[in-house]
Amino acid sequence: MTEDEPAPFTTPKPVAFKKGVVNGTVYAENGVKTIGGAIIFTFDDNHKIHMTTSGADGKFHLEAPAGNRIIHIQTGDGSNFRTEIPLVVVNNETHTLPASVSKLNQIANMAYVKGSYDEIEDIVIGLGYTVSQISYDDLKNMSTIAAYDVIFLNCGSRTQGNSGTATPNNDTMIYDNLATFVTNGGSLYASDWDVAYLLGGNSNTNACNTAGGFIPDALLCSTNTGPSTTFTNCTVANAGLAGALGFTSLDIQYDLGSWQRIINYDATFWDVLVSHSSEPLMIRTNKFQQPTAPQMAVGNSANSGFVTICHDDNGTSATITISQSDLQAHLGHGDTVGPCATSTNSGNIYYTTFHNHASGNIGNTGPILQYVILNL
């Protein structure tokens, strides 16, 4: 080769990505119940996410960049339940997390209103988490409910025996407060008769377009016309829920004399989680927004140093909660504040026609209700 001849071109060898493997099982706080559908993730030095999801058995396998990392475990959007695990990831090594560190931590302050036919608090406590009882009258006080991230409205809480009034539909300040709570990021669970908090009515809702509530009538109608029966071959209609559960169909027993059927709903507002034929049995939304609601902080102050974002990874998005100190770096490469699925920062509303039975025999609806608790 002479001086005038160009040097031969050689293709540069790609730099090998140094990584290790992190294995483990996600558990509830009780250390027994495994959690499917949790997301497990970490970031490399350039804030690129490395993520996986726990299977129905709670097990996960994460390929993580070598170095000092934080392994995040989250359900829902990560604001109510999350765990951070510092870990030195060694290149070409497998790290197995002990069960004692891969438990899902409760961040949320949670409360329930006592009902007559539903005791969701028993499931919460059974998972090893804490939930406080508040009264029907507490719902009239915005400063009281603003202390919570999640409120469970148990079926039957509006009966005179539990609410202290035969006409709870006259307590319109409760509707205003719940609308404000959700608009500012609080999440609600309502079961069966307690759809009346959403749509109006006294102990339950008897007809479409009933006065009261805070959900517009065009978005949902429910009537107290469900018979005592067992629905066979109900469908888990949401892919994320089905993956977390490990099953796609189940039988659901309705053992009370009447329950609130969903007559119609707006499919652009509600996601159907469980159905029987074409009839929704459990629905969810994070799209409610009351424009006239005052802005205020709700929930646990432990979240004040964290922010929920939509993380974009080359077109694949994920809703996660990160430390506020990391936010600017994420915004710098295109992430946005707030969840991916909506333009609002509203909380979730879950409505379920089924719940804890009077007999206590809830079968495969139990894992579904556990999922709801961890994903509110």
Tab-separated table of C-alpha atoms in Angstrom:
chain	number	residue	atom	x	y	z
A	1	MET	CA	0.000	0.000	0.000
A	2	THR	CA	1.422	3.406	-1.022
A	3	GLU	CA	0.973	6.683	0.808
A	4	ASP	CA	-1.713	7.706	-1.698
A	5	GLU	CA	-3.778	4.590	-1.209
A	6	PRO	CA	-6.568	4.786	1.392
A	7	ALA	CA	-6.389	2.521	4.380
A	8	PRO	CA	-8.638	-0.517	4.028
A	9	PHE	CA	-12.073	-0.109	5.685
A	10	THR	CA	-12.807	-2.364	8.601
A	11	THR	CA	-16.199	-2.560	10.285
A	12	PRO	CA	-15.869	-1.538	13.928
A	13	LYS	CA	-16.823	-4.229	16.365
A	14	PRO	CA	-19.891	-3.352	18.434
A	15	VAL	CA	-19.204	-2.711	22.088
A	16	ALA	CA	-20.678	-5.568	24.072
A	17	PHE	CA	-23.517	-4.529	26.377
A	18	LYS	CA	-22.415	-5.422	29.886
A	19	LYS	CA	-25.319	-6.887	31.754
A	20	GLY	CA	-26.362	-9.243	34.465
A	21	VAL	CA	-29.587	-11.045	35.263
A	22	VAL	CA	-31.892	-10.320	38.187
A	23	ASN	CA	-34.359	-13.051	39.138
A	24	GLY	CA	-36.940	-13.054	41.887
A	25	THR	CA	-40.557	-13.362	42.920
A	26	VAL	CA	-42.837	-10.464	43.800
A	27	TYR	CA	-44.752	-10.991	47.031
A	28	ALA	CA	-47.418	-9.085	48.889
A	29	GLU	CA	-46.448	-7.778	52.311
A	30	ASN	CA	-47.664	-11.016	53.922
A	31	GLY	CA	-44.769	-12.827	52.243
A	32	VAL	CA	-47.085	-15.564	50.962
A	33	LYS	CA	-49.266	-14.178	48.187
A	34	THR	CA	-47.339	-13.856	44.912
A	35	ILE	CA	-48.096	-10.849	42.712
A	36	GLY	CA	-48.566	-11.256	38.972
A	37	GLY	CA	-48.576	-8.334	36.582
A	38	ALA	CA	-46.066	-6.211	38.507
A	39	ILE	CA	-43.527	-4.325	36.428
A	40	ILE	CA	-39.870	-4.671	37.361
A	41	PHE	CA	-37.442	-2.201	35.837
A	42	THR	CA	-34.175	-0.337	36.130
A	43	PHE	CA	-32.332	2.303	34.106
A	44	ASP	CA	-28.905	2.417	32.529
A	45	ASP	CA	-26.598	5.427	32.742
A	46	ASN	CA	-28.441	7.055	29.821
A	47	HIS	CA	-31.864	6.628	31.472
A	48	LYS	CA	-32.872	3.876	29.052
A	49	ILE	CA	-35.347	1.570	30.744
A	50	HIS	CA	-34.834	-2.189	31.084
A	51	MET	CA	-38.134	-3.745	32.078
A	52	THR	CA	-40.025	-6.985	32.537
A	53	THR	CA	-43.306	-8.142	34.078
A	54	SER	CA	-43.915	-10.739	36.764
A	55	GLY	CA	-45.850	-13.814	35.664
A	56	ALA	CA	-49.004	-15.081	37.308
A	57	ASP	CA	-46.752	-16.939	39.760
A	58	GLY	CA	-44.992	-13.691	40.684
A	59	LYS	CA	-41.674	-14.764	39.166
A	60	PHE	CA	-39.601	-12.433	36.996
A	61	HIS	CA	-36.374	-12.430	34.968
A	62	LEU	CA	-34.775	-9.042	34.286
A	63	GLU	CA	-31.729	-8.374	32.147
A	64	ALA	CA	-30.148	-5.337	33.772
A	65	PRO	CA	-27.140	-3.189	32.837
A	66	ALA	CA	-24.053	-3.830	34.944
A	67	GLY	CA	-23.275	-1.309	37.663
A	68	ASN	CA	-24.936	0.292	40.661
A	69	ARG	CA	-28.654	0.085	39.953
A	70	ILE	CA	-32.021	0.555	41.609
A	71	ILE	CA	-34.406	-2.312	40.871
A	72	HIS	CA	-37.968	-0.952	40.902
A	73	ILE	CA	-41.046	-3.095	41.527
A	74	GLN	CA	-44.400	-1.415	40.938
A	75	THR	CA	-48.074	-2.174	40.370
A	76	GLY	CA	-50.579	0.208	38.856
A	77	ASP	CA	-48.810	3.463	38.079
A	78	GLY	CA	-46.410	2.977	40.979
A	79	SER	CA	-47.809	5.752	43.140
A	80	ASN	CA	-49.650	3.488	45.604
A	81	PHE	CA	-47.482	0.348	45.713
A	82	ARG	CA	-43.786	0.276	44.897
A	83	THR	CA	-40.440	-1.049	46.103
A	84	GLU	CA	-36.906	0.162	45.334
A	85	ILE	CA	-33.991	-2.243	45.783
A	86	PRO	CA	-30.373	-1.013	45.483
A	87	LEU	CA	-28.278	-3.656	43.742
A	88	VAL	CA	-24.794	-3.918	42.262
A	89	VAL	CA	-25.388	-5.782	39.001
A	90	VAL	CA	-22.271	-7.705	37.970
A	91	ASN	CA	-21.594	-8.444	34.313
A	92	ASN	CA	-22.492	-12.017	33.298
A	93	GLU	CA	-23.748	-12.893	36.776
A	94	THR	CA	-27.229	-13.907	37.929
A	95	HIS	CA	-28.610	-12.255	41.037
A	96	THR	CA	-31.555	-13.852	42.827
A	97	LEU	CA	-33.417	-11.486	45.122
A	98	PRO	CA	-34.477	-12.964	48.468
A	99	ALA	CA	-38.195	-12.926	49.206
A	100	SER	CA	-37.612	-10.548	52.098
A	101	VAL	CA	-36.633	-7.702	49.744
A	102	SER	CA	-38.975	-8.341	46.806
A	103	LYS	CA	-42.152	-7.615	48.749
A	104	LEU	CA	-44.387	-4.921	47.309
A	105	ASN	CA	-44.460	-1.985	49.720
A	106	GLN	CA	-47.602	-0.009	50.473
A	107	ILE	CA	-47.181	3.722	49.887
A	108	ALA	CA	-50.854	4.670	49.761
A	109	ASN	CA	-52.992	5.752	52.662
A	110	MET	CA	-56.134	3.654	52.203
A	111	ALA	CA	-59.564	3.880	53.809
A	112	TYR	CA	-62.858	2.015	53.576
A	113	VAL	CA	-66.460	2.803	54.383
A	114	LYS	CA	-68.197	-0.070	56.160
A	115	GLY	CA	-70.817	-1.922	54.144
A	116	SER	CA	-73.247	-4.748	54.742
A	117	TYR	CA	-72.410	-7.233	51.993
A	118	ASP	CA	-68.813	-6.426	51.061
A	119	GLU	CA	-65.723	-6.418	53.263
A	120	ILE	CA	-62.910	-5.552	50.871
A	121	GLU	CA	-60.880	-4.545	53.932
A	122	ASP	CA	-60.532	-8.238	54.835
A	123	ILE	CA	-58.745	-8.855	51.530
A	124	VAL	CA	-56.496	-5.815	52.029
A	125	ILE	CA	-55.522	-6.956	55.514
A	126	GLY	CA	-55.082	-10.540	54.322
A	127	LEU	CA	-52.430	-9.328	51.877
A	128	GLY	CA	-50.561	-7.776	54.806
A	129	TYR	CA	-51.487	-4.158	54.121
A	130	THR	CA	-53.241	-1.555	56.250
A	131	VAL	CA	-56.530	0.233	55.671
A	132	SER	CA	-58.398	2.628	57.970
A	133	GLN	CA	-62.130	2.690	58.572
A	134	ILE	CA	-63.896	5.981	57.934
A	135	SER	CA	-67.588	6.692	58.323
A	136	TYR	CA	-70.203	7.711	55.801
A	137	ASP	CA	-70.253	11.144	57.438
A	138	ASP	CA	-66.486	11.455	56.941
A	139	LEU	CA	-67.165	11.600	53.199
A	140	LYS	CA	-68.777	15.001	53.800
A	141	ASN	CA	-65.430	16.405	54.976
A	142	MET	CA	-62.993	17.076	52.124
A	143	SER	CA	-60.032	17.533	54.453
A	144	THR	CA	-60.653	14.053	55.877
A	145	ILE	CA	-60.825	12.207	52.583
A	146	ALA	CA	-57.944	14.230	51.100
A	147	ALA	CA	-55.634	12.429	53.544
A	148	TYR	CA	-56.122	9.208	51.557
A	149	ASP	CA	-54.902	7.945	48.193
A	150	VAL	CA	-57.524	5.195	47.916
A	151	ILE	CA	-61.060	4.907	49.291
A	152	PHE	CA	-63.073	1.666	49.165
A	153	LEU	CA	-66.856	2.129	49.091
A	154	ASN	CA	-68.299	-1.186	50.249
A	155	CYS	CA	-71.681	-2.347	48.990
A	156	GLY	CA	-74.363	-1.393	51.498
A	157	SER	CA	-72.576	1.592	53.032
A	158	ARG	CA	-75.473	3.858	51.996
A	159	THR	CA	-78.198	1.851	53.777
A	160	GLN	CA	-79.786	3.655	56.703
A	161	GLY	CA	-78.129	1.309	59.167
A	162	ASN	CA	-74.667	2.259	57.919
A	163	SER	CA	-75.151	5.845	56.752
A	164	GLY	CA	-77.569	7.008	59.449
A	165	THR	CA	-79.956	8.453	56.877
A	166	ALA	CA	-82.781	7.152	54.712
A	167	THR	CA	-82.006	9.774	52.068
A	168	PRO	CA	-78.256	9.771	51.356
A	169	ASN	CA	-78.994	11.160	47.897
A	170	ASN	CA	-79.627	14.495	49.616
A	171	ASP	CA	-75.985	14.610	50.772
A	172	THR	CA	-74.775	16.246	47.581
A	173	MET	CA	-71.551	17.442	49.204
A	174	ILE	CA	-70.375	13.807	49.151
A	175	TYR	CA	-70.705	13.719	45.375
A	176	ASP	CA	-68.783	16.993	45.092
A	177	ASN	CA	-66.051	15.735	47.416
A	178	LEU	CA	-65.611	12.431	45.597
A	179	ALA	CA	-65.419	14.248	42.256
A	180	THR	CA	-62.729	16.537	43.690
A	181	PHE	CA	-60.891	13.569	45.201
A	182	VAL	CA	-60.677	11.683	41.892
A	183	THR	CA	-59.878	14.788	39.838
A	184	ASN	CA	-56.863	15.423	42.068
A	185	GLY	CA	-55.524	11.887	41.791
A	186	GLY	CA	-57.390	9.905	44.438
A	187	SER	CA	-58.719	6.468	43.466
A	188	LEU	CA	-62.070	4.869	44.277
A	189	TYR	CA	-63.359	1.311	44.511
A	190	ALA	CA	-67.151	1.015	44.535
A	191	SER	CA	-69.046	-2.259	44.615
A	192	ASP	CA	-72.586	-3.251	43.686
A	193	TRP	CA	-75.151	-1.010	45.442
A	194	ASP	CA	-72.506	1.643	46.047
A	195	VAL	CA	-72.677	2.575	42.375
A	196	ALA	CA	-75.118	5.101	43.870
A	197	TYR	CA	-72.099	7.197	44.905
A	198	LEU	CA	-71.288	7.449	41.200
A	199	LEU	CA	-74.783	7.710	39.705
A	200	GLY	CA	-77.135	8.856	42.467
A	201	GLY	CA	-79.840	7.110	44.434
A	202	ASN	CA	-80.281	6.277	48.074
A	203	SER	CA	-79.107	2.831	49.226
A	204	ASN	CA	-78.818	1.798	45.559
A	205	THR	CA	-79.667	2.991	42.041
A	206	ASN	CA	-83.020	1.886	40.648
A	207	ALA	CA	-83.107	3.519	37.223
A	208	CYS	CA	-81.039	5.162	34.527
A	209	ASN	CA	-80.721	8.943	34.752
A	210	THR	CA	-81.259	8.979	38.510
A	211	ALA	CA	-80.608	12.371	40.077
A	212	GLY	CA	-77.364	12.706	42.022
A	213	GLY	CA	-73.920	11.173	41.739
A	214	PHE	CA	-70.968	12.712	39.928
A	215	ILE	CA	-70.554	10.516	36.828
A	216	PRO	CA	-72.575	11.924	33.896
A	217	ASP	CA	-75.586	9.744	33.067
A	218	ALA	CA	-74.451	9.341	29.460
A	219	LEU	CA	-71.326	7.501	30.636
A	220	LEU	CA	-72.956	4.795	32.770
A	221	CYS	CA	-76.319	3.335	33.706
A	222	SER	CA	-76.853	0.661	36.340
A	223	THR	CA	-80.088	-0.682	37.801
A	224	ASN	CA	-80.723	-2.886	40.813
A	225	THR	CA	-82.176	-5.740	38.749
A	226	GLY	CA	-79.607	-8.530	38.970
A	227	PRO	CA	-81.006	-11.882	40.194
A	228	SER	CA	-79.459	-14.416	42.531
A	229	THR	CA	-77.588	-16.675	40.112
A	230	THR	CA	-74.252	-18.080	39.015
A	231	PHE	CA	-72.711	-16.879	35.774
A	232	THR	CA	-70.541	-19.580	34.212
A	233	ASN	CA	-67.654	-18.988	31.833
A	234	CYS	CA	-67.261	-15.295	32.590
A	235	THR	CA	-64.432	-13.693	30.627
A	236	VAL	CA	-61.401	-11.826	31.924
A	237	ALA	CA	-61.619	-9.237	29.173
A	238	ASN	CA	-58.471	-7.237	29.941
A	239	ALA	CA	-55.160	-8.710	28.745
A	240	GLY	CA	-53.136	-7.221	31.589
A	241	LEU	CA	-55.513	-8.612	34.194
A	242	ALA	CA	-55.563	-12.036	32.511
A	243	GLY	CA	-51.770	-12.149	32.455
A	244	ALA	CA	-51.567	-11.242	36.122
A	245	LEU	CA	-54.133	-13.876	37.088
A	246	GLY	CA	-53.059	-16.727	34.853
A	247	PHE	CA	-56.631	-17.522	33.802
A	248	THR	CA	-59.102	-16.043	31.329
A	249	SER	CA	-62.457	-17.427	32.455
A	250	LEU	CA	-64.241	-18.105	35.724
A	251	ASP	CA	-67.646	-18.696	37.272
A	252	ILE	CA	-69.101	-15.907	39.416
A	253	GLN	CA	-71.776	-16.516	42.032
A	254	TYR	CA	-74.235	-13.749	42.882
A	255	ASP	CA	-75.734	-14.959	46.138
A	256	LEU	CA	-77.798	-11.910	47.120
A	257	GLY	CA	-81.393	-11.267	46.090
A	258	SER	CA	-80.570	-8.263	43.940
A	259	TRP	CA	-77.481	-6.566	42.583
A	260	GLN	CA	-76.621	-3.672	40.287
A	261	ARG	CA	-76.461	-4.697	36.637
A	262	ILE	CA	-74.584	-2.483	34.191
A	263	ILE	CA	-77.238	-1.606	31.614
A	264	ASN	CA	-75.121	0.564	29.348
A	265	TYR	CA	-71.772	2.322	29.436
A	266	ASP	CA	-69.537	4.526	27.290
A	267	ALA	CA	-66.773	2.302	25.914
A	268	THR	CA	-64.519	5.316	25.314
A	269	PHE	CA	-64.674	6.185	29.022
A	270	TRP	CA	-64.694	2.764	30.694
A	271	ASP	CA	-62.459	-0.272	30.213
A	272	VAL	CA	-64.185	-3.621	30.748
A	273	LEU	CA	-62.145	-5.944	32.952
A	274	VAL	CA	-64.590	-8.829	33.451
A	275	SER	CA	-67.709	-9.672	31.448
A	276	HIS	CA	-70.330	-12.357	30.881
A	277	SER	CA	-71.307	-12.634	27.230
A	278	SER	CA	-71.628	-8.946	26.315
A	279	GLU	CA	-72.517	-7.783	29.836
A	280	PRO	CA	-69.789	-5.945	31.787
A	281	LEU	CA	-69.325	-7.109	35.368
A	282	MET	CA	-66.287	-5.023	36.344
A	283	ILE	CA	-65.204	-1.741	34.749
A	284	ARG	CA	-62.472	0.835	35.265
A	285	THR	CA	-61.685	4.390	34.189
A	286	ASN	CA	-58.957	6.959	34.752
A	287	LYS	CA	-60.591	9.553	32.516
A	288	PHE	CA	-62.889	11.328	34.979
A	289	GLN	CA	-62.199	15.027	35.359
A	290	GLN	CA	-64.348	17.677	37.013
A	291	PRO	CA	-63.220	21.021	35.523
A	292	THR	CA	-64.755	23.042	38.368
A	293	ALA	CA	-63.134	21.001	41.139
A	294	PRO	CA	-60.610	22.916	43.262
A	295	GLN	CA	-56.996	21.828	42.932
A	296	MET	CA	-55.564	20.305	46.098
A	297	ALA	CA	-53.093	17.734	47.324
A	298	VAL	CA	-54.569	14.354	48.179
A	299	GLY	CA	-52.938	11.282	49.653
A	300	ASN	CA	-49.764	10.318	51.446
A	301	SER	CA	-47.100	13.023	51.694
A	302	ALA	CA	-44.544	10.244	51.067
A	303	ASN	CA	-45.386	10.718	47.400
A	304	SER	CA	-44.333	14.372	47.424
A	305	GLY	CA	-40.800	13.440	46.312
A	306	PHE	CA	-42.040	11.216	43.492
A	307	VAL	CA	-43.744	11.841	40.175
A	308	THR	CA	-45.682	9.595	37.800
A	309	ILE	CA	-44.503	9.794	34.192
A	310	CYS	CA	-45.050	8.233	30.803
A	311	HIS	CA	-41.630	6.847	29.912
A	312	ASP	CA	-41.015	6.490	26.187
A	313	ASP	CA	-38.500	3.899	25.022
A	314	ASN	CA	-38.270	4.148	21.242
A	315	GLY	CA	-42.022	4.080	20.795
A	316	THR	CA	-42.813	1.693	23.646
A	317	SER	CA	-44.381	3.549	26.551
A	318	ALA	CA	-44.781	2.641	30.217
A	319	THR	CA	-46.432	4.461	33.110
A	320	ILE	CA	-44.066	4.471	36.078
A	321	THR	CA	-43.358	6.502	39.199
A	322	ILE	CA	-39.842	7.870	39.686
A	323	SER	CA	-37.968	10.122	42.069
A	324	GLN	CA	-38.592	13.814	41.452
A	325	SER	CA	-34.819	14.304	41.319
A	326	ASP	CA	-34.641	12.186	38.151
A	327	LEU	CA	-37.460	13.980	36.343
A	328	GLN	CA	-35.464	16.489	34.294
A	329	ALA	CA	-33.266	13.771	32.817
A	330	HIS	CA	-36.377	11.879	31.714
A	331	LEU	CA	-38.066	14.959	30.285
A	332	GLY	CA	-34.876	15.632	28.364
A	333	HIS	CA	-35.306	12.545	26.204
A	334	GLY	CA	-39.041	12.839	25.594
A	335	ASP	CA	-40.827	11.465	28.641
A	336	THR	CA	-43.926	13.321	29.829
A	337	VAL	CA	-45.483	13.948	33.233
A	338	GLY	CA	-48.616	11.931	33.945
A	339	PRO	CA	-49.814	8.458	32.944
A	340	CYS	CA	-49.559	7.269	29.351
A	341	ALA	CA	-53.200	6.362	28.817
A	342	THR	CA	-54.771	9.745	29.577
A	343	SER	CA	-54.035	13.448	29.427
A	344	THR	CA	-55.267	14.002	32.993
A	345	ASN	CA	-53.760	13.251	36.391
A	346	SER	CA	-57.027	11.809	37.654
A	347	GLY	CA	-57.173	8.761	39.854
A	348	ASN	CA	-58.815	5.462	38.953
A	349	ILE	CA	-62.416	4.474	39.520
A	350	TYR	CA	-63.107	0.740	39.686
A	351	TYR	CA	-66.718	-0.405	39.765
A	352	THR	CA	-67.517	-4.068	40.346
A	353	THR	CA	-70.870	-5.826	40.415
A	354	PHE	CA	-69.371	-8.723	42.410
A	355	HIS	CA	-67.607	-8.606	45.755
A	356	ASN	CA	-67.123	-10.484	49.022
A	357	HIS	CA	-70.144	-12.702	49.448
A	358	ALA	CA	-72.360	-12.887	52.473
A	359	SER	CA	-71.310	-16.546	52.550
A	360	GLY	CA	-67.624	-15.682	52.157
A	361	ASN	CA	-67.204	-18.083	49.214
A	362	ILE	CA	-65.829	-15.862	46.457
A	363	GLY	CA	-63.801	-18.401	44.448
A	364	ASN	CA	-61.686	-17.006	41.634
A	365	THR	CA	-63.055	-13.514	42.115
A	366	GLY	CA	-60.665	-13.312	45.082
A	367	PRO	CA	-57.506	-12.892	42.963
A	368	ILE	CA	-59.352	-10.339	40.816
A	369	LEU	CA	-60.182	-8.224	43.857
A	370	GLN	CA	-56.567	-8.549	45.027
A	371	TYR	CA	-55.453	-7.211	41.641
A	372	VAL	CA	-57.836	-4.263	41.978
A	373	ILE	CA	-56.423	-3.369	45.392
A	374	LEU	CA	-52.847	-3.360	44.098
A	375	ASN	CA	-53.648	-1.449	40.900
A	376	LEU	CA	-55.909	1.339	42.117
